[in-house]
Coordinates of C-alpha atoms and ligand atoms in Angstrom, one line a residue:
X1 CA -13.5 59.0 6.2
X2 CA -13.8 55.9 8.2
X3 CA -16.9 54.3 10.0
X4 CA -17.8 56.1 13.0
X5 CA -18.4 52.9 15.1
X6 CA -15.1 51.7 16.7
X7 CA -14.6 48.9 18.8
X8 CA -13.9 50.1 22.3
X9 CA -10.8 48.2 22.8
X10 CA -9.2 49.5 19.4
X11 CA -10.5 53.0 19.9
X12 CA -7.4 54.5 21.5
X13 CA -4.8 52.9 19.3
X14 CA -6.7 53.3 15.8
X15 CA -7.2 56.9 16.5
X16 CA -3.3 57.4 17.2
X17 CA -2.6 55.6 14.0
X18 CA -5.2 57.4 11.9
X19 CA -4.1 60.8 13.1
X20 CA -0.3 59.8 11.9
X21 CA -1.9 58.6 8.8
X22 CA -3.9 61.6 8.2
X23 CA -0.9 63.7 8.6
X24 CA 0.9 61.3 6.0
X25 CA -1.7 61.7 3.4
X26 CA -2.4 65.6 3.5
X27 CA 0.1 66.4 0.7
X28 CA -0.8 63.8 -1.8
X29 CA -3.0 61.3 -3.3
X30 CA -2.5 57.6 -4.2
X31 CA -3.4 55.6 -6.7
X32 CA -5.0 52.1 -5.6
X33 CA -4.3 53.8 -2.2
X34 CA -5.5 56.9 -3.6
X35 CA -7.4 59.1 -1.1
X36 CA -9.1 62.4 -1.7
X37 CA -6.5 65.6 -1.4
X38 CA -6.7 68.5 0.7
X39 CA -4.5 70.6 -1.3
X40 CA -3.8 68.5 -4.1
X41 CA -2.5 70.5 -7.1
X42 CA 0.4 72.5 -7.6
X43 CA -1.8 74.5 -9.7
X44 CA 0.1 76.2 -12.5
X45 CA -2.1 78.6 -14.8
X46 CA 0.2 78.3 -17.7
X47 CA -1.2 79.8 -21.0
X48 CA -2.6 77.3 -23.0
X49 CA 0.0 76.1 -25.8
X50 CA -1.9 76.2 -29.1
X51 CA 0.5 74.0 -30.9
X52 CA 1.6 71.0 -28.6
X53 CA 5.0 70.4 -28.9
X54 CA 7.9 69.1 -26.9
X55 CA 9.4 71.9 -24.4
X56 CA 12.6 72.5 -26.0
X57 CA 11.7 75.9 -27.6
X58 CA 11.3 77.5 -24.0
X59 CA 13.5 74.9 -22.0
X60 CA 16.7 74.8 -23.7
X61 CA 18.7 74.0 -20.3
X62 CA 16.0 71.6 -19.1
X63 CA 17.8 68.4 -19.4
X64 CA 20.9 69.9 -17.8
X65 CA 20.0 72.4 -15.2
X66 CA 21.4 70.6 -12.4
X67 CA 24.9 71.1 -13.1
X68 CA 27.5 69.1 -11.0
X69 CA 31.1 70.0 -12.2
X70 CA 29.6 70.5 -15.5
X71 CA 28.1 67.3 -15.7
X72 CA 24.2 66.3 -15.6
X73 CA 23.3 65.2 -12.1
X74 CA 23.3 61.2 -12.4
X75 CA 21.3 59.4 -9.6
X76 CA 23.6 56.3 -10.4
X77 CA 26.6 58.3 -9.1
X78 CA 25.2 59.0 -5.7
X79 CA 26.7 56.5 -3.3
X80 CA 24.4 54.6 -0.8
X81 CA 24.9 55.4 2.8
X82 CA 23.8 52.0 3.8
X83 CA 25.2 49.5 1.1
X84 CA 24.0 45.9 0.6
X85 CA 26.4 43.5 1.1
X86 CA 25.1 40.9 -1.1
X87 CA 22.4 40.8 -3.9
X88 CA 19.5 38.6 -4.1
X89 CA 19.2 37.2 -7.5
X90 CA 16.3 37.2 -9.6
X91 CA 14.9 33.6 -9.7
X92 CA 15.2 31.7 -12.9
X93 CA 11.8 31.7 -14.8
X94 CA 9.7 28.9 -16.2
X95 CA 6.7 30.5 -17.8
X96 CA 5.8 27.2 -19.5
X97 CA 4.8 25.7 -15.9
X98 CA 1.9 28.5 -15.9
X99 CA -1.5 27.3 -17.3
X100 CA -3.3 29.3 -20.1
X101 CA -4.7 32.4 -18.7
X102 CA -7.1 33.4 -21.2
X103 CA -10.5 31.9 -22.1
X104 CA -10.5 30.3 -25.9
X105 CA -12.6 32.6 -27.5
X106 CA -14.7 31.1 -30.5
X107 CA -14.8 33.2 -33.8
X108 CA -17.3 35.7 -33.9
X109 CA -20.5 36.4 -36.0
X110 CA -20.2 39.3 -38.8
X111 CA -23.1 41.1 -36.7
X112 CA -21.0 40.7 -33.3
X113 CA -18.3 42.0 -34.9
X114 CA -19.9 45.2 -36.3
X115 CA -21.3 45.9 -32.9
X116 CA -17.8 45.4 -31.1
X117 CA -15.9 47.6 -33.5
X118 CA -18.6 50.3 -33.2
X119 CA -18.2 50.1 -29.6
X120 CA -14.3 50.2 -30.0
X121 CA -14.3 53.4 -32.2
X122 CA -16.5 55.3 -29.6
X123 CA -14.2 54.5 -26.6
X124 CA -11.4 55.3 -29.0
X125 CA -12.7 58.6 -29.9
X126 CA -13.4 59.7 -26.4
X127 CA -9.8 59.0 -25.7
X128 CA -8.7 61.0 -28.3
X129 CA -10.9 63.9 -27.3
X130 CA -9.4 63.9 -23.7
X131 CA -5.9 63.2 -25.2
X132 CA -6.5 66.4 -27.6
X133 CA -7.6 68.4 -24.3
X134 CA -4.4 67.5 -22.4
X135 CA -2.3 68.4 -25.6
X136 CA -3.8 71.6 -26.3
X137 CA -4.1 73.0 -22.4
X138 CA -1.5 71.0 -20.3
X139 CA 1.3 69.6 -22.7
X140 CA 4.1 68.3 -20.5
X141 CA 2.2 68.9 -17.3
X142 CA 0.9 66.4 -15.2
X143 CA -2.9 66.9 -15.6
X144 CA -5.4 68.9 -17.5
X145 CA -8.2 70.2 -15.6
X146 CA -11.2 69.1 -17.7
X147 CA -13.5 72.3 -17.1
X148 CA -11.1 75.5 -16.8
X149 CA -8.5 73.8 -18.9
X150 CA -5.6 74.8 -16.2
X151 CA -2.5 72.6 -15.8
X152 CA -1.8 71.0 -12.7
X153 CA 1.2 69.4 -11.5
X154 CA 0.3 67.4 -8.8
X155 CA 2.7 64.2 -9.5
X156 CA 6.2 65.9 -9.5
X157 CA 5.7 67.9 -12.8
X158 CA 7.1 65.1 -15.0
X159 CA 4.1 65.0 -17.5
X160 CA 1.9 62.5 -15.6
X161 CA -0.9 62.2 -18.2
X162 CA 1.6 61.7 -21.2
X163 CA 3.6 58.9 -19.5
X164 CA 0.4 57.4 -18.2
X165 CA -1.0 57.5 -21.6
X166 CA 1.7 56.2 -23.7
X167 CA 0.8 52.6 -23.8
X168 CA -2.8 53.4 -24.3
X169 CA -2.0 55.5 -27.3
X170 CA 0.0 52.3 -29.0
X171 CA -2.7 49.9 -28.0
X172 CA -5.3 52.1 -29.8
X173 CA -3.1 52.3 -32.8
X174 CA -2.5 56.1 -32.6
X175 CA 0.9 55.6 -33.8
X176 CA 2.0 59.4 -34.6
X177 CA 0.4 60.4 -31.4
X178 CA 2.4 57.8 -29.6
X179 CA 5.6 58.6 -31.5
X180 CA 5.4 62.6 -30.8
X181 CA 4.7 61.6 -27.3
X182 CA 7.8 59.3 -27.0
X183 CA 9.6 62.2 -28.2
X184 CA 8.4 64.5 -25.7
X185 CA 9.4 62.1 -23.1
X186 CA 13.2 63.1 -23.6
X187 CA 12.1 66.5 -22.3
X188 CA 11.2 65.3 -19.1
X189 CA 13.8 65.8 -16.1
X190 CA 13.7 64.0 -13.2
X191 CA 16.3 66.0 -11.3
X192 CA 13.7 68.8 -11.1
X193 CA 10.6 68.4 -9.0
X194 CA 7.6 70.5 -8.4
X195 CA 6.9 69.0 -5.0
X196 CA 8.7 69.0 -1.8
X197 CA 7.9 65.6 -1.2
X198 CA 7.1 62.7 -3.8
X199 CA 5.1 59.6 -3.3
X200 CA 7.6 56.9 -4.3
X201 CA 4.6 54.4 -5.1
X202 CA 2.7 56.8 -7.4
X203 CA 6.0 57.6 -9.2
X204 CA 6.6 54.1 -9.5
X205 CA 3.2 53.0 -10.7
X206 CA 2.6 55.9 -13.2
X207 CA 6.0 56.9 -14.7
X208 CA 8.1 53.8 -14.0
X209 CA 5.2 51.7 -15.1
X210 CA 4.2 53.8 -18.0
X211 CA 7.5 54.0 -19.3
X212 CA 8.0 50.2 -19.2
X213 CA 4.7 49.4 -20.3
X214 CA 5.1 51.6 -23.3
X215 CA 8.5 49.8 -24.1
X216 CA 7.1 46.4 -23.8
X217 CA 4.0 46.9 -25.7
X218 CA 5.7 48.5 -28.5
X219 CA 8.1 45.6 -28.9
X220 CA 11.3 47.0 -27.6
X221 CA 11.5 49.4 -30.7
X222 CA 11.9 52.6 -28.8
X223 CA 15.2 52.4 -26.4
X224 CA 14.7 55.9 -25.2
X225 CA 11.7 54.7 -23.3
X226 CA 13.9 52.1 -21.3
X227 CA 16.5 54.6 -20.9
X228 CA 14.1 57.0 -19.3
X229 CA 12.7 54.3 -17.2
X230 CA 16.3 53.5 -16.0
X231 CA 17.0 57.0 -15.2
X232 CA 14.0 57.1 -13.0
X233 CA 14.7 53.7 -11.5
X234 CA 18.1 55.0 -10.5
X235 CA 16.5 58.0 -8.6
X236 CA 13.8 55.7 -6.9
X237 CA 16.6 53.1 -6.1
X238 CA 17.9 56.0 -3.7
X239 CA 14.7 55.8 -1.6
X240 CA 15.7 52.5 -0.5
X241 CA 18.9 53.6 1.0
X242 CA 18.0 52.9 4.7
X243 CA 19.3 51.1 7.5
X244 CA 17.1 48.4 6.9
X245 CA 16.7 48.8 3.3
X246 CA 12.8 49.7 3.6
X247 CA 12.0 52.5 1.3
X248 CA 11.2 56.2 2.5
X249 CA 7.5 56.1 0.8
X250 CA 7.0 60.1 1.1
X251 CA 10.2 61.2 0.0
X252 CA 12.1 64.5 -0.4
X253 CA 14.1 64.0 -3.8
X254 CA 16.0 67.4 -3.5
X255 CA 17.3 66.5 -0.1
X256 CA 18.2 63.1 -1.3
X257 CA 20.3 64.6 -4.1
X258 CA 22.6 66.4 -1.9
X259 CA 23.0 63.5 0.6
X260 CA 20.6 65.0 3.0
X261 CA 17.3 64.3 4.7
X262 CA 15.3 61.3 6.0
X263 CA 17.5 58.4 6.8
X264 CA 15.2 55.8 7.9
X265 CA 12.0 54.4 6.7
X266 CA 8.7 55.8 8.4
X267 CA 6.8 54.5 11.3
X268 CA 3.7 54.7 9.9
X269 CA 4.0 53.4 6.2
X270 CA 0.8 52.4 4.4
X271 CA 1.2 49.0 2.9
X272 CA 0.2 49.4 -0.6
X273 CA 3.1 52.2 -0.9
X274 CA 5.5 49.8 0.7
X275 CA 4.6 46.4 -0.9
X276 CA 3.4 47.1 -4.5
X277 CA 6.6 48.3 -6.0
X278 CA 7.5 44.7 -7.1
X279 CA 6.3 44.5 -10.7
X280 CA 8.3 47.7 -12.0
X281 CA 11.3 47.3 -10.3
X282 CA 11.4 43.4 -11.2
X283 CA 10.9 44.4 -14.9
X284 CA 13.5 46.8 -14.8
X285 CA 15.9 44.3 -13.7
X286 CA 14.7 41.9 -16.3
X287 CA 15.1 44.4 -19.1
X288 CA 18.3 46.1 -18.1
X289 CA 20.1 43.0 -16.4
X290 CA 21.0 45.3 -13.5
X291 CA 19.7 43.2 -10.2
X292 CA 19.6 46.0 -7.8
X293 CA 16.2 46.8 -8.5
X294 CA 14.7 43.1 -8.0
X295 CA 16.8 43.0 -4.8
X296 CA 15.5 46.2 -3.4
X297 CA 12.0 45.1 -3.8
X298 CA 12.4 41.5 -2.9
X299 CA 13.8 42.6 0.7
X300 CA 10.6 44.6 1.1
X301 CA 8.6 41.5 0.5
X302 CA 10.5 39.3 2.5
X303 CA 9.7 41.2 5.6
X304 CA 5.8 41.1 4.3
X305 CA 6.2 37.5 4.0
X306 CA 7.7 36.9 7.3
X307 CA 5.3 39.4 9.1
X308 CA 2.0 37.7 7.4
X309 CA 1.3 35.3 10.4
X310 CA 2.3 37.7 13.0
X311 CA -0.4 40.6 12.3
X312 CA -3.7 41.0 14.2
X313 CA -5.2 39.3 11.6
X314 CA -3.0 36.5 10.3
X315 CA -2.9 36.2 6.8
X316 CA -3.7 40.0 6.1
X317 CA -1.4 43.0 6.9
X318 CA -3.0 46.1 8.5
X319 CA -3.4 49.5 6.5
X320 CA -0.2 51.0 8.4
X321 CA 3.0 49.4 9.6
X322 CA 6.1 50.7 11.0
X323 CA 8.9 50.4 8.4
X324 CA 11.4 51.6 10.8
X325 CA 11.1 48.8 13.6
X326 CA 9.5 46.2 11.0
X327 CA 6.6 45.8 13.6
X328 CA 3.6 44.9 11.3
X329 CA 1.6 43.9 14.3
X330 CA 0.6 47.1 16.1
X331 CA -2.3 48.3 14.2
X332 CA -5.7 46.6 13.8
X333 CA -7.4 47.8 10.8
X334 CA -7.6 45.7 7.8
X335 CA -9.1 46.4 4.4
X336 CA -8.3 45.4 1.0
X337 CA -9.4 48.8 -0.4
X338 CA -7.7 52.1 -0.2
X339 CA -4.0 52.4 1.1
X340 CA -3.7 48.4 0.9
X341 CA -5.4 47.1 -2.3
X342 CA -2.2 46.9 -4.8
X343 CA -0.2 45.3 -2.2
X344 CA -2.5 42.0 -2.6
X345 CA -3.0 42.7 -6.5
X346 CA 0.7 42.5 -6.8
X347 CA 1.0 39.0 -5.4
X348 CA -0.2 37.0 -8.2
X349 CA 1.1 39.3 -10.9
X350 CA 4.5 39.1 -9.5
X351 CA 4.3 35.2 -9.7
X352 CA 3.3 35.6 -13.1
X353 CA 6.0 38.4 -14.1
X354 CA 8.6 35.7 -12.5
X355 CA 7.6 33.3 -14.8
X356 CA 6.3 30.9 -11.9
X357 CA 10.4 31.2 -10.5
X358 CA 9.2 31.9 -6.9
X359 CA 6.3 30.0 -5.0
X360 CA 6.7 32.8 -2.3
X361 CA 4.1 35.0 -3.8
X362 CA 1.8 32.0 -4.6
X363 CA 2.1 31.4 -1.0
X364 CA 1.4 34.8 0.5
X365 CA -1.5 35.3 -1.9
X366 CA -3.1 32.2 -0.9
X367 CA -2.7 32.6 2.8
X368 CA -4.2 36.1 2.1
X369 CA -6.9 34.7 0.3
X370 CA -8.2 32.5 3.1
X371 CA -8.5 35.3 5.4
X372 CA -10.1 37.4 2.7
X373 CA -12.8 34.8 2.3
X374 CA -13.2 34.4 6.1
X375 CA -13.0 38.1 7.1
X376 CA -13.4 40.6 4.2
X377 CA -15.8 39.3 1.5
X378 CA -19.1 39.6 2.5
X379 CA -22.7 39.0 0.9
X380 CA -25.0 42.3 0.6
X381 CA -28.7 41.6 1.1
X382 CA -30.4 42.9 -2.0
X383 CA -33.9 43.0 -3.4
X384 CA -33.0 40.5 -6.2
X385 CA -31.6 38.1 -3.8
X386 CA -28.4 38.0 -6.1
X387 CA -25.8 35.6 -4.6
X388 CA -22.9 38.5 -4.9
X389 CA -19.8 39.5 -2.8
X390 CA -18.4 42.8 -1.7
X391 CA -15.3 43.2 0.1
X392 CA -15.5 45.1 3.4
X393 CA -13.2 46.2 6.3
X394 CA -12.6 44.4 9.6
X395 CA -11.1 45.5 12.8
X396 CA -9.1 43.0 15.0
X397 CA -7.6 43.5 18.3
X398 CA -5.5 40.2 17.9
X399 CA -7.5 38.7 20.9
X400 CA -10.9 37.8 19.4
X401 CA -10.9 34.4 17.3
X402 CA -10.7 35.4 13.8
X403 CA -13.9 33.6 13.1
X404 CA -15.8 35.8 15.6
X405 CA -14.5 38.9 13.9
X406 CA -17.3 41.2 12.4
X407 CA -16.9 42.4 8.8
X408 CA -17.9 46.0 8.3
X409 CA -20.2 46.2 5.3
X410 CA -18.4 49.3 3.9
X411 CA -17.8 48.9 0.1
X412 CA -15.1 51.1 -1.7
X413 CA -15.0 51.4 -5.1
X414 CA -11.2 51.0 -5.1
X415 CA -12.0 47.3 -3.7
X416 CA -13.6 46.5 -7.1
X417 CA -10.2 45.4 -8.4
X418 CA -10.5 42.3 -6.4
X419 CA -12.7 40.3 -8.6
X420 CA -10.0 40.3 -11.1
X421 CA -7.3 39.5 -9.0
X422 CA -9.1 36.6 -7.7
X423 CA -9.8 35.5 -11.2
X424 CA -6.4 36.1 -12.6
X425 CA -5.1 34.0 -9.6
X426 CA -7.4 31.2 -10.1
X427 CA -6.3 30.6 -13.8
X428 CA -2.6 31.4 -12.7
X429 CA -2.7 28.7 -9.7
X430 CA -5.1 26.7 -11.2
X431 CA -7.8 26.6 -8.7
X432 CA -10.8 26.6 -10.7
X433 CA -13.4 26.9 -7.8
X434 CA -12.0 30.3 -6.9
X435 CA -13.6 31.5 -10.2
X436 CA -16.8 31.2 -8.8
X437 CA -15.4 33.9 -6.0
X438 CA -14.1 36.1 -8.8
X439 CA -17.4 36.1 -10.6
X440 CA -19.3 37.0 -7.4
X441 CA -17.1 39.8 -6.6
X442 CA -17.3 41.2 -10.1
X443 CA -21.2 40.7 -9.8
X444 CA -21.0 42.6 -6.7
X445 CA -19.5 45.9 -8.1
X446 CA -21.8 45.5 -11.1
X447 CA -24.8 45.4 -9.0
X448 CA -23.5 48.6 -7.0
X449 CA -23.4 50.2 -10.6
X450 CA -26.7 48.7 -12.2
X451 CA -28.8 49.4 -9.1
X452 CA -27.9 52.9 -8.3
X453 CA -29.9 55.9 -9.5
X454 CA -27.5 57.3 -12.0
X455 CA -25.6 54.0 -12.8
X456 CA -22.4 54.6 -10.6
X457 CA -21.2 52.9 -7.7
X458 CA -19.8 55.9 -5.5
X459 CA -16.3 55.9 -3.9
X460 CA -17.8 54.6 -0.4
X461 CA -20.9 53.1 0.7
X462 CA -22.4 50.7 3.3
X463 CA -24.8 48.0 2.4
X464 CA -26.7 45.2 4.7
X465 CA -24.2 42.5 5.4
X466 CA -26.1 38.8 5.4
X467 CA -24.4 36.9 8.4
X468 CA -25.4 33.8 6.3
X469 CA -24.0 33.5 3.0
X470 CA -26.6 31.0 2.0
X471 CA -29.4 32.7 3.5
X472 CA -29.7 36.1 2.5
X473 CA -33.5 37.0 1.4
X474 CA -34.4 40.4 1.4
X475 CA -36.0 42.1 4.3
X476 CA -37.2 45.6 3.8
X477 CA -37.5 46.2 7.4
X478 CA -34.1 45.5 8.1
X479 CA -32.6 47.7 5.5
X480 CA -34.7 50.6 6.6
X481 CA -33.8 50.1 10.1
X482 CA -29.9 50.3 9.0
X483 CA -30.8 53.3 7.0
X484 CA -32.3 55.1 9.9
X485 CA -29.6 54.4 12.2
X486 CA -27.0 55.3 9.6
X487 CA -28.4 58.6 9.1
X488 CA -29.8 59.0 12.8
X489 CA -27.9 62.4 13.5
X490 CA -27.3 63.7 10.1
X491 CA -30.9 63.8 8.6
X492 CA -33.9 65.8 9.5
X493 CA -36.2 63.7 7.6
X494 CA -38.6 61.7 9.7
X495 CA -39.3 58.3 8.1
X496 CA -36.3 55.9 7.1
X497 CA -38.0 55.6 3.4
X498 CA -37.7 59.5 3.3
X499 CA -34.3 59.4 4.3
X500 CA -33.5 56.8 1.9
X501 CA -35.0 59.0 -0.9
X502 CA -33.4 62.3 0.2
X503 CA -29.6 60.5 -0.1
X504 CA -30.6 58.5 -3.2
X505 CA -30.0 55.1 -1.5
X506 CA -31.1 52.2 -3.7
X507 CA -32.6 49.3 -2.0
X508 CA -30.1 47.5 0.1
X509 CA -27.6 50.6 0.4
X510 CA -27.7 51.9 3.8
X511 CA -25.3 54.9 3.8
X512 CA -23.3 56.7 1.0
X513 CA -20.2 57.6 2.8
X514 CA -18.6 59.4 -0.1
X515 CA -20.6 60.0 -3.0
X516 CA -17.9 60.8 -5.5
X517 CA -17.3 59.3 -9.0
X518 CA -13.6 59.7 -9.4
X519 CA -13.3 58.4 -13.0
X520 CA -11.9 55.2 -11.3
X521 CA -10.9 52.0 -13.3
X522 CA -11.5 49.4 -10.6
X523 CA -14.9 48.0 -11.8
X524 CA -14.3 47.9 -15.4
X525 CA -10.7 46.5 -14.6
X526 CA -12.5 43.5 -13.1
X527 CA -15.3 43.2 -15.6
X528 CA -12.5 43.1 -18.3
X529 CA -10.2 40.4 -16.6
X530 CA -13.3 38.3 -15.8
X531 CA -14.3 38.6 -19.4
X532 CA -10.6 37.5 -20.8
X533 CA -10.8 34.9 -18.3
X534 CA -14.0 33.1 -18.8
X535 CA -15.5 34.7 -22.0
X536 CA -19.1 35.4 -20.3
X537 CA -20.7 37.1 -23.4
X538 CA -23.0 39.1 -21.1
X539 CA -20.0 41.3 -19.9
X540 CA -19.3 43.2 -22.8
X541 CA -22.8 44.6 -23.1
X542 CA -22.9 45.3 -19.5
X543 CA -19.6 47.0 -19.7
X544 CA -21.1 49.2 -22.8
X545 CA -23.9 50.4 -20.9
X546 CA -21.6 51.6 -18.3
X547 CA -19.2 53.3 -20.4
X548 CA -22.2 55.1 -22.2
X549 CA -23.5 56.0 -19.1
X550 CA -20.2 57.5 -17.7
X551 CA -19.6 59.4 -20.7
X552 CA -22.8 61.0 -20.6
X553 CA -22.2 62.4 -17.1
X554 CA -18.5 63.0 -17.4
X555 CA -17.9 64.5 -20.7
X556 CA -16.7 68.3 -21.0
X557 CA -15.5 70.3 -23.9
X558 CA -11.7 69.6 -23.0
X559 CA -12.0 65.9 -21.3
X560 CA -13.8 64.1 -18.9
X561 CA -14.4 65.3 -15.2
X562 CA -14.8 63.6 -11.9
X563 CA -18.3 63.9 -10.5
X564 CA -18.8 65.3 -6.9
X565 CA -21.8 63.1 -6.3
X566 CA -22.6 60.6 -8.5
X567 CA -26.0 59.9 -7.0
X568 CA -27.3 63.3 -7.3
X569 CA -27.9 64.7 -11.1
X570 CA -28.0 68.5 -9.8
X571 CA -24.4 68.4 -8.7
X572 CA -21.6 69.9 -10.6
X573 CA -18.8 68.2 -12.0
X574 CA -15.5 68.8 -10.6
X575 CA -12.2 70.2 -12.2
X576 CA -10.1 67.2 -12.1
X577 CA -9.3 64.4 -14.5
X578 CA -6.4 62.1 -13.1
X579 CA -4.0 60.5 -15.4
X580 CA -5.5 57.2 -14.7
X581 CA -8.7 58.0 -16.6
X582 CA -6.7 57.7 -19.8
X583 CA -4.1 55.2 -18.6
X584 CA -6.5 52.7 -17.0
X585 CA -10.2 53.6 -17.3
X586 CA -10.4 54.1 -20.7
X587 CA -7.9 51.4 -21.7
X588 CA -9.8 48.9 -19.9
X589 CA -13.0 49.9 -21.7
X590 CA -11.2 49.8 -25.2
X591 CA -9.6 46.3 -24.6
X592 CA -13.2 45.2 -23.4
X593 CA -14.1 45.7 -27.3
X594 CA -10.7 44.7 -28.8
X595 CA -9.8 41.1 -29.9
X596 CA -8.4 39.1 -27.2
X597 CA -4.8 38.8 -28.7
X598 CA -4.7 42.5 -28.1
X599 CA -2.4 42.6 -24.6
X600 CA -3.2 39.0 -24.1
X601 CA -3.1 38.0 -20.4
X602 CA -1.0 35.2 -21.4
X603 CA 1.8 37.7 -22.6
X604 CA 1.3 40.7 -20.1
X605 CA 0.6 41.4 -16.7
X606 CA -0.8 45.1 -16.1
X607 CA 0.3 47.0 -13.2
X608 CA -1.7 48.7 -11.0
X609 CA -1.9 51.7 -13.5
X610 CA -2.9 49.1 -16.2
X611 CA 0.7 49.2 -17.7
X612 CA 1.4 46.1 -19.6
X613 CA 4.6 44.3 -18.6
X614 CA 5.4 41.2 -20.8
X615 CA 6.0 38.0 -18.8
X616 CA 5.6 35.4 -21.5
X617 CA 6.4 35.3 -25.2
X618 CA 3.6 34.6 -27.7
X619 CA 2.1 31.3 -26.7
X620 CA 2.4 28.6 -29.6
X621 CA -0.8 26.7 -29.4
Ligands
LIG1 C1 -18.0 58.9 -26.7 O1 -18.8 58.0 -26.5 C2 -20.2 58.1 -26.8 C3 -20.8 56.7 -26.4 O2 -21.1 56.8 -25.2 C4 -20.3 58.4 -28.2 O3 -21.5 58.7 -28.5 C5 -19.3 59.6 -28.7 O4 -19.5 59.8 -30.1 C6 -17.8 59.3 -28.3 N1 -17.0 60.5 -28.5 C7 -17.1 61.5 -28.3 C8 -15.9 62.5 -28.6 O5 -17.7 61.7 -27.3

């Protein structure tokens, strides 16, 4: 899963850490830190329910099966083994101190409106198609399998797709469906889990984020959503009950319910899972007035802040850290892609959610951005000579000067969130020159889509990196040399040109490490954000082309399916549709064609599962 060429110095350490990470990752996927699962699906082959309905008919005791002296189990009553002695208060917000985020869009022509509405309807009908498949085949289960119609429970069995889709239903104006789903939320039982261990991060971004996003976007008119979010928040808070108050990221809920199990945070924690819980916990404190949730995540972020200059690449945090000893400086692998991504994404967003009330997140982001510009972003060599950027990876041994480290041109689809992040931060922090960088990053992912043979950026690929960002003219021989090298052992083909053809490499791509298209949102997420930030009128048209192409290849009778190989038309679809397809990908496509006032970035921050959390009231102009 990682590039084969390690630096010799880092070899031993890297392998040890990878071994540990791999072991940790076997049982679950993660969202932004999502990886491919080995045995992902607690497959339940349930009989399809003809009439979608809440589970009350056959599950009378569902809410109360965990009796505790006759009372339903309540996480709020579980005593903390390592209680805090003081609470960090949530800072006072000052949202007026933050500049206007969105571009001021001019009024559109009748013709432009007609085109836009037609596209909006096409996205919506694809959403209702997939939502209908979920309702019919997997109601109240985590996922519907889009080919077989099976029901999967890979995320605890708490109706992941339903909770993840709530705010999309609202945004698309599907009010009856929304209310039916809100009603069904009452039947989710967080004291009963389909898995041995849950991923605290996934549970936070999908479920807690989903409930809070639905509550916020519907104008706080459905209090049951906040009650359910609080119930879940009480549970997740128990994962922070460790001696150093760092959360246990892969957490055995059943053990914890009886006060047993792991007591300390792990020695190999993925930074995305540790460091991107802030938005959801902060919003829960803001909405409930209970300070403990913000306190819990602020303690974690204080450690990240303190460790930021002590890593092997100061400014950035490595993929894995020791959450038990709080040593963040051991591992030397750096990326902003899988296993890391939302850690960075949440810094400017947390600044917004706190209404500019804390400068800590601004500083952390800006220190990280300096290192990203230097060591992560690179210019790929393209045939058309486009001046674009992609995020790569870098290893550091902590000794080599940071200006001499070599960026590996390994581009992940997951990293495509970065254009949106840099753009949003450029507005929030009033650093307009960074919008250039944001646009180049978005163009990098657009290039990956638009130049590929089937119109998709694969999960992971390599390109040719130009050492000089200002001098990057096309060098066909160099591209072919790198293709030849990348496939030296795996391909029987004789010439590099043949290798490129066999592996469906478009010019500039030297290797496709993972050819999957996972219905992922990151590219459209950043295109959407850049559009709302800059108003660039070409973006909706390019997004529409990507949408049509995506639907063409992924649609099934039940929903939409991941592609095993998005560079090969003969390859079959996979039987998986993760909840983020409805929560994120289709929501971003929809918002691309909605009026800019709908889910305005001046009122909402979107968590890493695209759930809108309110940070500012309606702006008076
Ligand atoms: C899905 O989107 C396509 C456009 O790409 C459109 O033609 C189609 O009608 C939409 N709806 C469904 C259910 O396919």
